[in-house]
Coordinates of C-alpha atoms in Angstrom, one line a residue:
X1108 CA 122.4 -31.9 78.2
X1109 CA 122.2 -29.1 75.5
X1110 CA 119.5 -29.3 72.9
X1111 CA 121.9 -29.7 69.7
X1112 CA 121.3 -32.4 67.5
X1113 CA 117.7 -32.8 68.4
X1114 CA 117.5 -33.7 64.3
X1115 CA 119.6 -37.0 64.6
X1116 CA 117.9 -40.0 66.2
X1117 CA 119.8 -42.1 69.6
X1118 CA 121.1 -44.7 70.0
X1119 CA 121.6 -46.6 73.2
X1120 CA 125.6 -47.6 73.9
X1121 CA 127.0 -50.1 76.1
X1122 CA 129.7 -51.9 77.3
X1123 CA 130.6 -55.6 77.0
X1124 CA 133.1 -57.8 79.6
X1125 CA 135.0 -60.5 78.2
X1126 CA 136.2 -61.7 81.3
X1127 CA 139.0 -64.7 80.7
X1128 CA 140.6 -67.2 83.5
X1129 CA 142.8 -70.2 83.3
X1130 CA 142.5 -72.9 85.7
X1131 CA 143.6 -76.6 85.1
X1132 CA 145.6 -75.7 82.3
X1133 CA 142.7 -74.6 80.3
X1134 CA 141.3 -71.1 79.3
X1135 CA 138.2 -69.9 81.0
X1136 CA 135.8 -67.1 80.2
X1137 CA 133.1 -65.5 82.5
X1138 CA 129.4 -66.1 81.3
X1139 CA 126.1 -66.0 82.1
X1140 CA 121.9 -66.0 82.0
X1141 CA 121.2 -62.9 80.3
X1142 CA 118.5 -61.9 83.2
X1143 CA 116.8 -59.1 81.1
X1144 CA 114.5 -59.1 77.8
X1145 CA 115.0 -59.4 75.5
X1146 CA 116.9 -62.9 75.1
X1147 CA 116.5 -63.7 78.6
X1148 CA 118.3 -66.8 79.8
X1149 CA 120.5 -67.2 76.9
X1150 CA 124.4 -67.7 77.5
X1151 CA 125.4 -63.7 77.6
X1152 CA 128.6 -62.2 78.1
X1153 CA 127.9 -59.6 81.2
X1154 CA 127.8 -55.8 80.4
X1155 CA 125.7 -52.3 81.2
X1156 CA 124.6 -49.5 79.4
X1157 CA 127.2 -46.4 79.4
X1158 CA 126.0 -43.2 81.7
X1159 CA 125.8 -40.2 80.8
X1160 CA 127.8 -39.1 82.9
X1161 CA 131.1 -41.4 82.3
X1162 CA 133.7 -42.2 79.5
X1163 CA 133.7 -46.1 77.8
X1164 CA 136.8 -47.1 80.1
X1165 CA 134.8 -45.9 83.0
X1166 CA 131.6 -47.7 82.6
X1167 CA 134.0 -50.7 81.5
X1168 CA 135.7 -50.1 85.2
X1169 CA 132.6 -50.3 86.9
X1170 CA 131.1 -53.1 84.9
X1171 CA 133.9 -55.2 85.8
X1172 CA 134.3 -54.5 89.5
X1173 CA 130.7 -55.0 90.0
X1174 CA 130.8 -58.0 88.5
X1175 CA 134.5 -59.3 90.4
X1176 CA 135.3 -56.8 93.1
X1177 CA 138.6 -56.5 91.7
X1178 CA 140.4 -53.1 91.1
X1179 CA 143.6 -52.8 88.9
X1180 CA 142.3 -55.5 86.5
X1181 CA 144.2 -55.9 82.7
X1182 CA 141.6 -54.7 80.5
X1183 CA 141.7 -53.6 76.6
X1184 CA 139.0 -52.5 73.8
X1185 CA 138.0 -55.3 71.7
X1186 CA 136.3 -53.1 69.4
X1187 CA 133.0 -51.4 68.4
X1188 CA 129.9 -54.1 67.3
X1189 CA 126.7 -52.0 65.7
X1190 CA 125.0 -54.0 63.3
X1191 CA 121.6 -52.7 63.0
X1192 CA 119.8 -55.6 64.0
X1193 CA 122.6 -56.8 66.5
X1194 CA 119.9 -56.4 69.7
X1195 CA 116.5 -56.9 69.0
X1196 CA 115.0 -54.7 71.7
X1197 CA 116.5 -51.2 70.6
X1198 CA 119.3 -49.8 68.2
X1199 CA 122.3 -50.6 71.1
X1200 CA 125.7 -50.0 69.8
X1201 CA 128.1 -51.5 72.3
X1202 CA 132.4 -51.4 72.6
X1203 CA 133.6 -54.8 73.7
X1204 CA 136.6 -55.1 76.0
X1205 CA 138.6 -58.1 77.3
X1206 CA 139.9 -58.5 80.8
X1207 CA 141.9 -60.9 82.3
X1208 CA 142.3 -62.3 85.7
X1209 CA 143.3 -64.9 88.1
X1210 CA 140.5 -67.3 89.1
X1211 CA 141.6 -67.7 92.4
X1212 CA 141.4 -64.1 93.3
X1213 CA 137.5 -63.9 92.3
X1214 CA 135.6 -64.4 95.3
X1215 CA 133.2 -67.1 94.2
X1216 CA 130.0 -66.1 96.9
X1217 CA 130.1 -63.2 94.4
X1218 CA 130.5 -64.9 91.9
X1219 CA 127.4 -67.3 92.6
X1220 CA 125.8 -63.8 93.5
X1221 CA 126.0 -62.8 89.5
X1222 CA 124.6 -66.0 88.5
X1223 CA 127.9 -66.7 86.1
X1224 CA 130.5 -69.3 85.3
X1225 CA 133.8 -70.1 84.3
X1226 CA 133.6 -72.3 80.9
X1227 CA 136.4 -73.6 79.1
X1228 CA 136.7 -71.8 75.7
X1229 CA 136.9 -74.4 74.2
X1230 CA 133.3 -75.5 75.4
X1231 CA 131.5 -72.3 74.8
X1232 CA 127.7 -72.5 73.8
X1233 CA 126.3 -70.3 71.5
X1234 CA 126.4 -66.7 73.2
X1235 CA 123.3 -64.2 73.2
X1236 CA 123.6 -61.7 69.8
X1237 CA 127.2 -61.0 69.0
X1238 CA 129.2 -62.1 71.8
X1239 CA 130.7 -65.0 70.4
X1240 CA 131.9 -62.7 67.9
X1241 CA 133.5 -60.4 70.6
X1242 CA 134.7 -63.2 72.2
X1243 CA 136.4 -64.1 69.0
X1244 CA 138.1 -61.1 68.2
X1245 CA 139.4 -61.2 72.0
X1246 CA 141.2 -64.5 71.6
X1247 CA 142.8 -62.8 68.0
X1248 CA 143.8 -60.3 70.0
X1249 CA 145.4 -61.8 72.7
X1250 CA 147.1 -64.1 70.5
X1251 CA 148.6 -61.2 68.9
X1252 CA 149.5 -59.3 71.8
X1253 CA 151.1 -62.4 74.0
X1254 CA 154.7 -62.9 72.4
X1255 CA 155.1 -58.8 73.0
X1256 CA 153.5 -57.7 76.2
X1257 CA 153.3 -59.9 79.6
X1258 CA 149.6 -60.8 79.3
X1259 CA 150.3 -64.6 80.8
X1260 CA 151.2 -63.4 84.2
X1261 CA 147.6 -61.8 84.8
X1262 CA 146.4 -65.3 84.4
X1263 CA 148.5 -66.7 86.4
X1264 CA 148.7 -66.3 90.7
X1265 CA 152.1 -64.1 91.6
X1266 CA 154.3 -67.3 92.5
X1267 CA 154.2 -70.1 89.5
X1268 CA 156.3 -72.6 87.9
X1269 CA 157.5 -72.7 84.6
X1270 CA 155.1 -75.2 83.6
X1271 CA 152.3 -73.6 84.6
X1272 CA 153.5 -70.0 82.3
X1273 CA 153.8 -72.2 79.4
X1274 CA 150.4 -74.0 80.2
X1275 CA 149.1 -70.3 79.8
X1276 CA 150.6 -69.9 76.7
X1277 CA 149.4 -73.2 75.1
X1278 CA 146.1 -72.1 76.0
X1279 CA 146.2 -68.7 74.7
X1280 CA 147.2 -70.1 71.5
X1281 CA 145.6 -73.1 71.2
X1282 CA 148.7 -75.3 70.4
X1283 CA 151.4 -76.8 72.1
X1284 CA 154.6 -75.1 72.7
X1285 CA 157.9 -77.3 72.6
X1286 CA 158.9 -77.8 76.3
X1287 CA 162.7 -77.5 75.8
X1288 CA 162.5 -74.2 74.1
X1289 CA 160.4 -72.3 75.7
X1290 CA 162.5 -72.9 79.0
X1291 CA 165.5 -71.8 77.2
X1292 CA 163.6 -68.1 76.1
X1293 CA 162.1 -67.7 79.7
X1294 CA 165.0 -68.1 81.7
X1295 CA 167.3 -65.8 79.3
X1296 CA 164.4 -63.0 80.6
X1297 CA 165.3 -60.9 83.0
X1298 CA 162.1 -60.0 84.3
X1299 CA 160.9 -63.6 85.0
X1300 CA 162.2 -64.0 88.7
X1301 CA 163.3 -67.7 89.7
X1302 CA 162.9 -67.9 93.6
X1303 CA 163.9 -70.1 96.4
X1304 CA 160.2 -71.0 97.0
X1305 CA 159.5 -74.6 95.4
X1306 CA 156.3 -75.9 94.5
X1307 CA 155.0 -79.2 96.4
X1308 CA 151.0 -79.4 95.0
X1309 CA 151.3 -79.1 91.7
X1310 CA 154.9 -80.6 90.8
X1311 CA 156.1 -84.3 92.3
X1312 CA 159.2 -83.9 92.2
X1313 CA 159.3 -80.0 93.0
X1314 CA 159.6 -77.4 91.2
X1315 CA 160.9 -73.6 91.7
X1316 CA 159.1 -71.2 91.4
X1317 CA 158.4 -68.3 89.6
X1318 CA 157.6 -64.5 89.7
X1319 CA 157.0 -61.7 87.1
X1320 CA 158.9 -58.7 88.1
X1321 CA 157.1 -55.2 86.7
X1322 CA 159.7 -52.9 87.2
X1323 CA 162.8 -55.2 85.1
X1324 CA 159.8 -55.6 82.6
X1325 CA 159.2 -51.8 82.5
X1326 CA 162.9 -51.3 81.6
X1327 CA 163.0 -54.2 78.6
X1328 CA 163.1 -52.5 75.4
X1329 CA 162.4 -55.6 73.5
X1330 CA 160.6 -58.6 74.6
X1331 CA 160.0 -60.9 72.1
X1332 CA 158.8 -64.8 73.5

């Protein structure tokens, strides 16, 4: 550390995780007891202060594989929340980002080790500070984002059925999606694989499954769902 700026005050800066599932057809986000003062035991998105030594991605990397173990996660800035009196305890300007994942692939011992849960979005309690706002902004952002860039099939395990990708989409958007014509605009994709694997648990009748294929998507030059 040099000695410039020694006239300007600090500030503390951290990161947030807005950490979103789907399971049973609903949307799910990763919360918590805020363990630390102040605001301790209130509902809290989980986050950590940024190091000195790393960028905002990085401590938003490390945040979120501490928390789920997982590598290679979808993750994207929310966006910047500094209101003056936004944390009680100190002047903390923190970056939120959003992540998505598959449930199934978060091991759930660690998950218990945290101390967090998955709650339906549609259910969440009033979050510590501004993180209902962040988590606000997330949704906005992924509502924008989902007819344009394959955001679904992070949700979603690598085999699925149809029904389960527009389930996904119903509850990104938070309406419902006319059956008929959303089958007709996935299966003129190229990159949305049909297989000879069928799907016995979920579907009586069976169903065919599913896979997202990254390399067609890569070559699409317009995807518009």
């Amino acid at each position: 550390m040099t000695g410039f700026y020694g006239e300007h005050s600090k500030v503390f800066v951290s990161v947030d995780c807005i950490v979103f599932g789907f399971d049973h057809n609903k949307l799910k986000l990763l919360i918590g007891r805020r363990q630390m003062d102040p605001g301790r035991g209130e509902w809290s998105l989980y986050g950590g202060f940024v190091r000195e030594d790393e960028s905002l991605s990085e401590a938003a990397n490390r945040v979120l594989f501490t928390l789920t173990g997982l590598e290679h996660i979808y993750m994207k800035q929310v966006g910047a929340f500094g209101a003056i009196d936004r944390d009680p305890g100190e002047r903390v300007i923190t970056v939120a980002y959003c992540a998505l994942i598959n449930v199934n692939d978060y091991d759930d011992q660690l998950r218990q080790e945290h101390g967090v849960e998955w709650v339906n979005l549609d259910e969440l309690p009033r979050l510590y500070s501004d993180h209902n706002e962040m988590v606000l902004k997330a949704v906005t952002l992924l509502r924008r984002r989902i007819g344009t860039e394959p955001l679904s099939f992070n949700l979603l395990p690598e085999l699925f059925t149809l029904t389960q990708l527009q389930h996904v989409y119903e509850a990104i958007l938070g309406e419902t999606i006319d059956k008929r014509n959303f089958r007709k605009r996935v299966k003129g994709l190229e990159f949305i694989e049909k297989t000879e694997h069928i799907d016995k648990l979920t579907s009586k009748r069976g169903a065919y499954l599913y896979r997202f294929n990254k390399k067609m998507f890569a070559q699409e030059t317009a995807f518009k769902l």
